[in-house]
Short mmCIF file of C-alpha atoms in Angstrom, two decimals:
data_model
loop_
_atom_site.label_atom_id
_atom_site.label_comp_id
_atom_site.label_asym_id
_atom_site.label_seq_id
_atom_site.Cartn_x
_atom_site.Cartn_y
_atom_site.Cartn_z
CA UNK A 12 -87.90 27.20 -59.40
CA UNK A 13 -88.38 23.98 -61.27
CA UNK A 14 -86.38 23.60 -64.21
CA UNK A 15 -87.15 21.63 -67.72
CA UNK A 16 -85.29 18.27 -68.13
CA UNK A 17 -82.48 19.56 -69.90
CA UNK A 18 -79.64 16.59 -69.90
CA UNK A 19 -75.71 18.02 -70.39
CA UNK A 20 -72.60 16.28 -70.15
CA UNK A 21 -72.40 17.33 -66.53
CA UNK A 22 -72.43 14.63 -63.69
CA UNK A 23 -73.81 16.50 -60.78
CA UNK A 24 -76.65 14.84 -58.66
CA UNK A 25 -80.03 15.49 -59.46
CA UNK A 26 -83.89 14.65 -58.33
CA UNK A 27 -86.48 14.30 -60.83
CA UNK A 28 -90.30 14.21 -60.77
CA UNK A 29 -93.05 13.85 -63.30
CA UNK A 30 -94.26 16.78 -64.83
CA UNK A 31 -97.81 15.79 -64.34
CA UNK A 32 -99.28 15.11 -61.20
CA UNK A 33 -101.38 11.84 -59.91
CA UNK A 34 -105.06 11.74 -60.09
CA UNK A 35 -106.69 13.89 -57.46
CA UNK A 36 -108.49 11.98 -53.95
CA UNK A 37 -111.48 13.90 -55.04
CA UNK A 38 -111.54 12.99 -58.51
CA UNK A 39 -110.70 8.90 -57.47
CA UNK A 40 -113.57 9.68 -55.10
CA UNK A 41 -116.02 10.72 -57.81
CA UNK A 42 -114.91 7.49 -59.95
CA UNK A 43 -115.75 5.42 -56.85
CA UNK A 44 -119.16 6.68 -56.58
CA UNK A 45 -120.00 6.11 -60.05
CA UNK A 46 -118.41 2.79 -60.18
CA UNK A 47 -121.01 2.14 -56.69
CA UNK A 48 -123.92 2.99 -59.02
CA UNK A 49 -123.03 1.53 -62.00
CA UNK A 50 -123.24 -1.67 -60.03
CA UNK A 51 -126.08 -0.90 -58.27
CA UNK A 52 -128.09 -0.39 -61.14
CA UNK A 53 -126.71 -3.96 -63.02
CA UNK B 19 -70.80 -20.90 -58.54
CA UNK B 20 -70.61 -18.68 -61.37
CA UNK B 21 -69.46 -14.73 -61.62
CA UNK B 22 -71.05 -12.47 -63.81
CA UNK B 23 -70.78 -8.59 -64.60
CA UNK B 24 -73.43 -6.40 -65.32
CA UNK B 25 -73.65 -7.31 -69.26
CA UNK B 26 -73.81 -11.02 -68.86
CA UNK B 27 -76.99 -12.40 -69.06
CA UNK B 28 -78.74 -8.91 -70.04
CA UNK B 29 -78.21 -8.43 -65.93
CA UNK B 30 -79.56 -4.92 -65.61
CA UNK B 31 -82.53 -5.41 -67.24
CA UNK B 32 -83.19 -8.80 -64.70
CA UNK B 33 -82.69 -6.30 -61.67
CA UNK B 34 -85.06 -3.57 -63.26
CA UNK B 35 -87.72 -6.08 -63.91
CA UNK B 36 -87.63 -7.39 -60.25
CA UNK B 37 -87.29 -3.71 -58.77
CA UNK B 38 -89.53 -1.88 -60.92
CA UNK B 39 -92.43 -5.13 -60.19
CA UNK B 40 -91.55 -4.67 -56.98
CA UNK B 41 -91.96 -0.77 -57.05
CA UNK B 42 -95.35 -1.07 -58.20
CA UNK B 43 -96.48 -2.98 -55.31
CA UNK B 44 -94.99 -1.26 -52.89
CA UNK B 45 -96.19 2.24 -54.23
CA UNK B 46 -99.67 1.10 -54.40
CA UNK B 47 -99.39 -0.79 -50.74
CA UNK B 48 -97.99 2.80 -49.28
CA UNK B 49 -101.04 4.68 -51.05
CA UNK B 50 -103.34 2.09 -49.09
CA UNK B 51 -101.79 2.05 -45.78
CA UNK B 52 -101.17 5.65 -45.72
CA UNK B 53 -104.92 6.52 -46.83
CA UNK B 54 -104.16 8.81 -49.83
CA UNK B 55 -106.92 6.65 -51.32
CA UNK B 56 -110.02 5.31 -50.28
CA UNK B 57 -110.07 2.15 -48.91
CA UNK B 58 -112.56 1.58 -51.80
CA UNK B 59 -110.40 1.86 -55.14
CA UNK B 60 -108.04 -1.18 -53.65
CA UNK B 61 -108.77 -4.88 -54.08
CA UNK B 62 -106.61 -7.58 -52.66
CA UNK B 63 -104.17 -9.57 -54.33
CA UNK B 64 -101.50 -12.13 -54.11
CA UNK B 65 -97.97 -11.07 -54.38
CA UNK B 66 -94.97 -12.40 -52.58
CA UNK B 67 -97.06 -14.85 -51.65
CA UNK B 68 -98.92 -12.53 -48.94
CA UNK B 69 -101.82 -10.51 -49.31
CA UNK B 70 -101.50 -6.81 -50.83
CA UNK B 71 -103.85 -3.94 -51.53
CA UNK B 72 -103.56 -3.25 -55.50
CA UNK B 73 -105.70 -0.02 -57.02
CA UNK B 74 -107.94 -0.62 -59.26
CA UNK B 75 -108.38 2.89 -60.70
CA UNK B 76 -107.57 3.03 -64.32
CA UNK B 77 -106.24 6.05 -63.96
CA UNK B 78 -103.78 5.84 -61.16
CA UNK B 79 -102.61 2.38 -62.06
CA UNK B 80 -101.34 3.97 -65.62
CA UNK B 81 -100.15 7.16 -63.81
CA UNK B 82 -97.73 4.31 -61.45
CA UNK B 83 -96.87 2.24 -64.43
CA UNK B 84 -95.79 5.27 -66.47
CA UNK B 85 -93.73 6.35 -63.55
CA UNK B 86 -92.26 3.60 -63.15
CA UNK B 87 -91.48 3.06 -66.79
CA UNK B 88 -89.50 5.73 -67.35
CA UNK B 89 -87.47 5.00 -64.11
CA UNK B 90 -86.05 1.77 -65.34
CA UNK B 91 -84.00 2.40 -67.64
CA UNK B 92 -82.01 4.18 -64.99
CA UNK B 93 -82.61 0.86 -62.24
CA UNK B 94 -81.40 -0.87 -65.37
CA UNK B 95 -78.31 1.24 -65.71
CA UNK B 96 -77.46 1.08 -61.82
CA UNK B 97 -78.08 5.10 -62.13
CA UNK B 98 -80.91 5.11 -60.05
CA UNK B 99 -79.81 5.58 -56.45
CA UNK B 100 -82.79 6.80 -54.68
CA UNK B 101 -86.82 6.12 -55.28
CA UNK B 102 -88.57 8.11 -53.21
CA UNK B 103 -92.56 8.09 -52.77
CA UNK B 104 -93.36 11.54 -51.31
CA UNK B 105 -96.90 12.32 -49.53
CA UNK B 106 -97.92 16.06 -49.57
CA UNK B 107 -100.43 17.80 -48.00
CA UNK B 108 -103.32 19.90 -49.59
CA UNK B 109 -100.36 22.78 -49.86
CA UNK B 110 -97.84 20.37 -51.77
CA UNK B 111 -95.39 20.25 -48.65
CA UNK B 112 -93.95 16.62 -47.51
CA UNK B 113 -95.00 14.76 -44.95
CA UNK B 114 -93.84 11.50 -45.25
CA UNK B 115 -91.13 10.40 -47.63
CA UNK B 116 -90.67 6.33 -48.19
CA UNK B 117 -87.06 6.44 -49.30
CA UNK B 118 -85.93 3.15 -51.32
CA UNK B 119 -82.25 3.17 -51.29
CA UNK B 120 -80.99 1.18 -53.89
CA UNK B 121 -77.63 -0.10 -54.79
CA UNK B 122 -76.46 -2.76 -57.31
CA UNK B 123 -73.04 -4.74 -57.05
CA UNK B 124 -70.30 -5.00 -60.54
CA UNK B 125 -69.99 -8.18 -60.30
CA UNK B 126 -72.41 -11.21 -59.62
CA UNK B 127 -71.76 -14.52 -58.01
CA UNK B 128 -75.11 -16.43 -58.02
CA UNK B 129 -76.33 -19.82 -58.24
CA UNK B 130 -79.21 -19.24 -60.35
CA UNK B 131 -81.38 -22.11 -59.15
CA UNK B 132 -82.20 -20.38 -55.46
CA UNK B 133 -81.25 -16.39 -56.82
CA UNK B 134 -84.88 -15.61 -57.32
CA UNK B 135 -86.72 -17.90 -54.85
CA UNK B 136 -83.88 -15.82 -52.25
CA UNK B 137 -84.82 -12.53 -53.79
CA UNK B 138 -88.91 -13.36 -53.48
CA UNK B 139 -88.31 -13.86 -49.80
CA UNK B 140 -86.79 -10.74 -49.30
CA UNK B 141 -89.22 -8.57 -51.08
CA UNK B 142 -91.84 -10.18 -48.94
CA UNK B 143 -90.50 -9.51 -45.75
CA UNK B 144 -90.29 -6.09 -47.44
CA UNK B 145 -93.73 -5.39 -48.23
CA UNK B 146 -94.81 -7.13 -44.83
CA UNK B 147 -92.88 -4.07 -43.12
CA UNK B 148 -94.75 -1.73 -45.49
CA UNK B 149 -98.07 -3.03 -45.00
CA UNK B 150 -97.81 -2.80 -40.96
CA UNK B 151 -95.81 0.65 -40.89
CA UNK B 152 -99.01 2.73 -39.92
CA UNK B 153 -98.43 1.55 -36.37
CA UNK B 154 -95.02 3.66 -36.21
CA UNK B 155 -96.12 6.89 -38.28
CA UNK B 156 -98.78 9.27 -37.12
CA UNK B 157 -102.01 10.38 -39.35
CA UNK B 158 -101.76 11.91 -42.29
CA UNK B 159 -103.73 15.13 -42.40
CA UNK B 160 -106.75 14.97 -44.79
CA UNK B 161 -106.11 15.94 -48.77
CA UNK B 162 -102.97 14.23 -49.33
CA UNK B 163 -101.70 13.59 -52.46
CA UNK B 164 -98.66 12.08 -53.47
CA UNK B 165 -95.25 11.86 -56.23
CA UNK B 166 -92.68 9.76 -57.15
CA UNK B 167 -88.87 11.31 -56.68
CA UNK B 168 -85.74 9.59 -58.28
CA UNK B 169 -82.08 10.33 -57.28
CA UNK B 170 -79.95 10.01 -60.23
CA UNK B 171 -77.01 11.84 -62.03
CA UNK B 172 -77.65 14.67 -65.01
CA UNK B 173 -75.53 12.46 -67.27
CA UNK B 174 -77.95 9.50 -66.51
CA UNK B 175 -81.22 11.61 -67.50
CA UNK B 176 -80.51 10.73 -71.59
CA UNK B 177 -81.68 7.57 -70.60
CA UNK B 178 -85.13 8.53 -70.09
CA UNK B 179 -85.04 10.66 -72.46
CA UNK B 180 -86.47 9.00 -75.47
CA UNK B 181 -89.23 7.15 -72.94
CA UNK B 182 -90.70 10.84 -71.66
CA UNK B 183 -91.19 11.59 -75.13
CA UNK B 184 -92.97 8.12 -76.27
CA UNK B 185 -95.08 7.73 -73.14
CA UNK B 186 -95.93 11.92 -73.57
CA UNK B 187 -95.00 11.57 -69.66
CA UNK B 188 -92.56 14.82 -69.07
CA UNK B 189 -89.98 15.06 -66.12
CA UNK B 190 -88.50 17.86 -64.31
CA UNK B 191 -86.34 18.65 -61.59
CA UNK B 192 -87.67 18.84 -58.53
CA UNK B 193 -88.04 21.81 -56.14
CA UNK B 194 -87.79 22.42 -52.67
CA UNK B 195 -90.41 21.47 -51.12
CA UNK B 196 -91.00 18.03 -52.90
CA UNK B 197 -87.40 17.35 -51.18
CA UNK B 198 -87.16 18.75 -47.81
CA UNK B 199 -88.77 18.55 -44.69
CA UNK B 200 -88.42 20.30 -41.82
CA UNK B 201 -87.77 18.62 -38.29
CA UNK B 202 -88.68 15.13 -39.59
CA UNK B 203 -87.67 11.93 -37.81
CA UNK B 204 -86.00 9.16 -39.93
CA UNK B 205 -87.51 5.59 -39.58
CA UNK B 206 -85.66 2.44 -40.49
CA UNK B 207 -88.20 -0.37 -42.44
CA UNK B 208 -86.03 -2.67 -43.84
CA UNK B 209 -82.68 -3.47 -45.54
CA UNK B 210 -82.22 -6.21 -47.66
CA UNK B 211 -79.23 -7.70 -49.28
CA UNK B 212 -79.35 -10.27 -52.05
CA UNK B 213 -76.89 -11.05 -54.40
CA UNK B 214 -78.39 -8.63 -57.52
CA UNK B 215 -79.50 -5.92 -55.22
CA UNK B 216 -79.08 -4.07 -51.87
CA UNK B 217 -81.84 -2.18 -51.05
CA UNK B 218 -82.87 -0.30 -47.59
CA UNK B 219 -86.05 1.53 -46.82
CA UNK B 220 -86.90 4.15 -44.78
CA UNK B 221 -89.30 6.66 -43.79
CA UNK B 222 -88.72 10.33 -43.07
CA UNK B 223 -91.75 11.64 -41.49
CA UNK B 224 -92.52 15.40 -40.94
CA UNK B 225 -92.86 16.17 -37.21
CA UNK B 226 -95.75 18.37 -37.32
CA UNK B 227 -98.30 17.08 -39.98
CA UNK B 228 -100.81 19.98 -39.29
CA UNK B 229 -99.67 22.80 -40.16
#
């Protein structure tokens, strides 16, 4: 299970990630469609 | 010939600069070559001195830069031993990890006038290996996303403590299957030694992408 960042005076090895994840292919996909017509239309 | 330590010269934060710079390129370069993306989001810039494929999605440029942000002060610290950009399929399982090993020597003996122009050169040749390293992996299966994993030490994590909180950008500790792969194949990019940092690169690819 992941675990909250929770520093202590330990030293052992550890691997970290962002709690939030990147931005979805189908929501950059939507963004690059409406960019496209934004254009279009200028 | 001079020899410095780490303090000298504010040292650590030089290296983070470079690295972290250097971090951002690559991460967007792997997004582009590996197809996370479309093609469409990516314009081409100059850096290095060779072409590279840089997003232009507001979004996802702040997501890197925020990433990346709150890993330097561990580059910075030499408590960063392990950036690793992880691709996932559509059921969050790796399938390609670009590991950058990175290691940082106490002491320093540089001659300042050809350290970065030396350095430069060896990011280049770098990202060059990263731009054409589609021709070695296979396909990616459609959906993928992707994360950014660091190695460090649980003492080290204080140091990005105060950052998480100002940038609102929480991190945890990752689980299982952000880490491991099953039957992957390891394949060596590059390693590069300069005076201010070692750093190799390599790709562990998941042997059956489909699952």
């Amino acid at each position: 299970d992941q675990k909250e960042l929770s520093p202590s005076s330990g030293d052992q090895k550890v691997i970290l990630l962002p709690c939030r994840s990147a931005p979805s292919r189908e929501r950059v996909q939507i963004w690059l469609q409406a960019k496209k017509q934004f254009e279009q239309l200028q | 010939m001079a020899t410095l330590t780490r303090q000298d010269l504010n040292f650590g934060q030089v290296v983070a600069d470079i690295l972290c710079e250097f971090l951002e390129v690559a991460i967007h370069l792997i997004l582009y070559v590996r197809e996370v993306y479309p093609s469409g989001i990516f314009q081409k810039r100059k850096k290095y001195n060779v072409p590279v494929q840089m997003s232009c999605h507001p979004e996802l440029n702040q997501y890197i830069q925020d990433t990346l942000h709150c890993v330097k002060p561990l580059i910075e610290k030499n408590e960063a031993e392990k950036v690793v950009v992880v691709i996932m399929d559509k059921e969050h399982h790796a399938v390609e990890r670009f590991v950058f090993e990175i290691s940082q020597p106490p002491l320093l003996s540089i001659s300042s006038e050809t350290l970065l122009s030396h350095v430069e050169q060896l990011l280049r040749a770098v990202i060059l290996k990263i731009s054409v390293c589609d021709a070695v992996l296979d396909n990616n299966p459609p959906g993928c996303t992707f994360t950014v994993l660091v190695h460090t030490r649980e003492a080290a994590t204080r140091n990005m403590e105060k950052i998480q909180v100002i940038k609102d950008f929480p991190w945890i500790v990752a689980d299982e299957q952000e880490v491991h792969m099953q039957g992957s194949r390891l394949i060596p990019l590059k390693t590069m030694t300069s005076d201010i940092v070692k750093m190799q690169l390599y790709v562990e690819e998941r042997a059956q992408k489909t699952s």
